[in-house]
CSV table of C-alpha atoms in Angstrom, one decimal:
chain,number,residue,atom,x,y,z
D,1,MET,CA,18.4,-9.3,15.8
D,2,ALA,CA,14.7,-9.6,15.1
D,3,LEU,CA,15.0,-8.3,11.5
D,4,GLU,CA,16.6,-11.4,10.1
D,5,TRP,CA,13.8,-13.5,11.6
D,6,VAL,CA,11.2,-11.2,9.9
D,7,VAL,CA,13.0,-11.5,6.6
D,8,LEU,CA,13.2,-15.3,7.0
D,9,GLY,CA,9.5,-15.5,7.8
D,10,TYR,CA,8.6,-13.4,4.8
D,11,ALA,CA,10.8,-15.6,2.5
D,12,ALA,CA,9.2,-18.8,3.9
D,13,GLY,CA,5.8,-17.3,3.5
D,14,ALA,CA,6.5,-16.3,-0.1
D,15,GLU,CA,7.9,-19.8,-0.8
D,16,ALA,CA,4.8,-21.4,0.7
D,17,ILE,CA,2.4,-19.2,-1.4
D,18,MET,CA,4.3,-20.0,-4.6
D,19,VAL,CA,4.2,-23.8,-3.8
D,20,LEU,CA,0.5,-23.5,-3.1
D,21,LEU,CA,-0.2,-21.6,-6.3
D,22,LEU,CA,1.8,-24.1,-8.4
D,23,THR,CA,0.0,-27.1,-6.9
D,24,ILE,CA,-3.6,-25.8,-7.0
D,25,PRO,CA,-5.5,-27.6,-9.9
D,26,GLY,CA,-7.3,-25.6,-12.5
D,27,LEU,CA,-4.8,-22.7,-12.8
D,28,ASP,CA,-3.3,-23.8,-16.1
D,29,GLY,CA,-3.3,-20.4,-17.7
D,30,LEU,CA,-1.7,-18.8,-14.7
D,31,ARG,CA,0.7,-21.7,-14.1
D,32,ARG,CA,2.9,-20.9,-17.1
D,33,GLY,CA,3.6,-17.4,-16.0
D,34,LEU,CA,4.0,-18.5,-12.4
D,35,VAL,CA,6.5,-21.2,-13.4
D,36,ALA,CA,8.5,-18.6,-15.3
D,37,VAL,CA,8.5,-16.2,-12.3
D,38,THR,CA,9.3,-19.1,-9.9
D,39,ARG,CA,12.2,-20.3,-12.0
D,40,ASN,CA,13.7,-16.8,-12.0
D,41,LEU,CA,13.2,-16.5,-8.2
D,42,LEU,CA,14.8,-19.9,-7.3
D,43,LYS,CA,18.4,-18.6,-7.6
D,44,PRO,CA,17.8,-15.5,-5.4
D,45,PHE,CA,15.8,-17.7,-2.9
D,46,LEU,CA,18.9,-20.0,-2.7
D,47,SER,CA,20.4,-17.4,-0.5
D,48,VAL,CA,17.9,-18.6,2.1
D,49,VAL,CA,20.0,-21.8,2.7
D,50,PRO,CA,23.3,-20.1,3.9
D,51,PHE,CA,21.2,-17.5,5.8
D,52,CYS,CA,19.4,-20.4,7.6
D,53,LEU,CA,22.7,-22.0,8.4
D,54,PHE,CA,24.0,-18.7,9.8
D,55,LEU,CA,20.9,-18.4,12.0
D,56,LEU,CA,21.2,-22.0,13.1
D,57,MET,CA,24.8,-21.4,14.2
D,58,ASP,CA,23.5,-18.2,16.0
D,59,ILE,CA,21.0,-20.3,17.9
D,60,TYR,CA,23.6,-22.9,18.8
D,61,TRP,CA,26.0,-20.2,20.0
D,62,LYS,CA,23.3,-18.7,22.1
D,63,TYR,CA,22.4,-22.1,23.5
D,64,GLU,CA,26.1,-22.9,24.4
D,65,THR,CA,26.8,-19.5,26.0
D,66,ARG,CA,23.4,-19.2,27.8
D,67,PRO,CA,23.8,-19.1,31.6
D,68,SER,CA,22.3,-22.2,33.2
D,69,CYS,CA,19.4,-21.6,35.5
D,70,GLU,CA,18.8,-24.8,37.4
D,71,GLY,CA,17.6,-25.4,40.9
D,72,ASP,CA,17.6,-22.5,43.5
D,73,SER,CA,20.4,-20.6,41.8
D,74,CYS,CA,17.9,-18.3,40.0
D,75,THR,CA,15.2,-15.9,40.9
D,76,PRO,CA,11.8,-16.5,39.4
D,77,SER,CA,12.2,-13.7,36.9
D,78,GLU,CA,15.6,-15.1,35.8
D,79,HIS,CA,14.0,-18.5,35.5
D,80,LEU,CA,11.1,-17.0,33.4
D,81,ARG,CA,13.6,-15.2,31.1
D,82,HIS,CA,15.5,-18.4,30.7
D,83,GLN,CA,12.4,-20.3,29.7
D,84,LYS,CA,11.4,-17.6,27.2
D,85,SER,CA,14.8,-17.7,25.7
D,86,ILE,CA,14.5,-21.5,25.2
D,87,MET,CA,11.0,-21.1,23.7
D,88,LYS,CA,12.2,-18.4,21.2
D,89,SER,CA,15.1,-20.6,20.2
D,90,GLN,CA,12.8,-23.5,19.5
D,91,ARG,CA,10.4,-21.3,17.5
D,92,ASN,CA,13.3,-19.9,15.5
D,93,ALA,CA,14.6,-23.4,14.8
D,94,LEU,CA,11.1,-24.3,13.5
D,95,LEU,CA,11.1,-21.3,11.3
D,96,ILE,CA,14.5,-22.3,9.8
D,97,ALA,CA,13.3,-25.8,9.2
D,98,ALA,CA,10.1,-24.5,7.5
D,99,ALA,CA,12.1,-22.1,5.3
D,100,LEU,CA,14.4,-24.9,4.1
D,101,LEU,CA,11.6,-27.3,3.6
D,102,PHE,CA,9.5,-24.8,1.6
D,103,TYR,CA,12.6,-24.0,-0.6
D,104,TRP,CA,13.1,-27.7,-1.3
D,105,LEU,CA,9.4,-28.1,-2.1
D,106,LEU,CA,9.4,-25.1,-4.3
D,107,TYR,CA,12.4,-26.3,-6.2
D,108,SER,CA,11.0,-29.9,-6.6
D,109,VAL,CA,7.5,-28.8,-7.6
D,110,THR,CA,8.8,-26.3,-10.1
D,111,GLN,CA,11.0,-28.9,-11.7
D,112,LEU,CA,8.1,-31.4,-11.9
D,113,VAL,CA,5.8,-28.8,-13.5
D,114,VAL,CA,8.4,-28.0,-16.1
D,115,LYS,CA,9.0,-31.7,-16.8
D,116,ILE,CA,5.2,-32.2,-17.1
D,117,ASP,CA,5.0,-29.3,-19.6
D,118,GLN,CA,7.8,-30.7,-21.6
D,119,LEU,CA,6.2,-34.1,-21.7
D,120,ASN,CA,2.9,-32.6,-22.7
D,121,GLN,CA,4.6,-30.8,-25.6
D,122,ARG,CA,6.3,-34.0,-26.7
D,123,VAL,CA,2.9,-35.8,-26.7
D,124,GLU,CA,1.3,-33.0,-28.7
D,125,ARG,CA,4.2,-33.2,-31.3
D,126,LEU,CA,3.8,-37.0,-31.5
D,127,LYS,CA,0.0,-36.6,-32.0
D,128,ASN,CA,0.5,-34.0,-34.7
D,129,ARG,CA,3.0,-36.2,-36.5
D,130,ASP,CA,0.6,-39.1,-36.7
């Protein structure tokens, strides 16, 4: 079950790097190519959303079916394993939230950069007309 978390981590990392490269000032020459690549990758990266929902349901199912370990009913090792399981679930939920947030940011930033380019082209055409 660890492979899907690795895939989600790499997807979130790739999204974060693309958002960072799109928002760094001074990369105007690189930005046009990066916008084209990012726009082409937005549709495949959309698969992150249902994948995150599936993983979120998996966390919820594991939480609901987890044996409770309260009071003196557990040995110290069982209590430690229970605490580790809770920590891993919280970490994975943060990873899901980060992946969804980075996808939303990537989509929004890409749309804004495209809109800015279109407006700059319109301004240039109006300047050339006058």
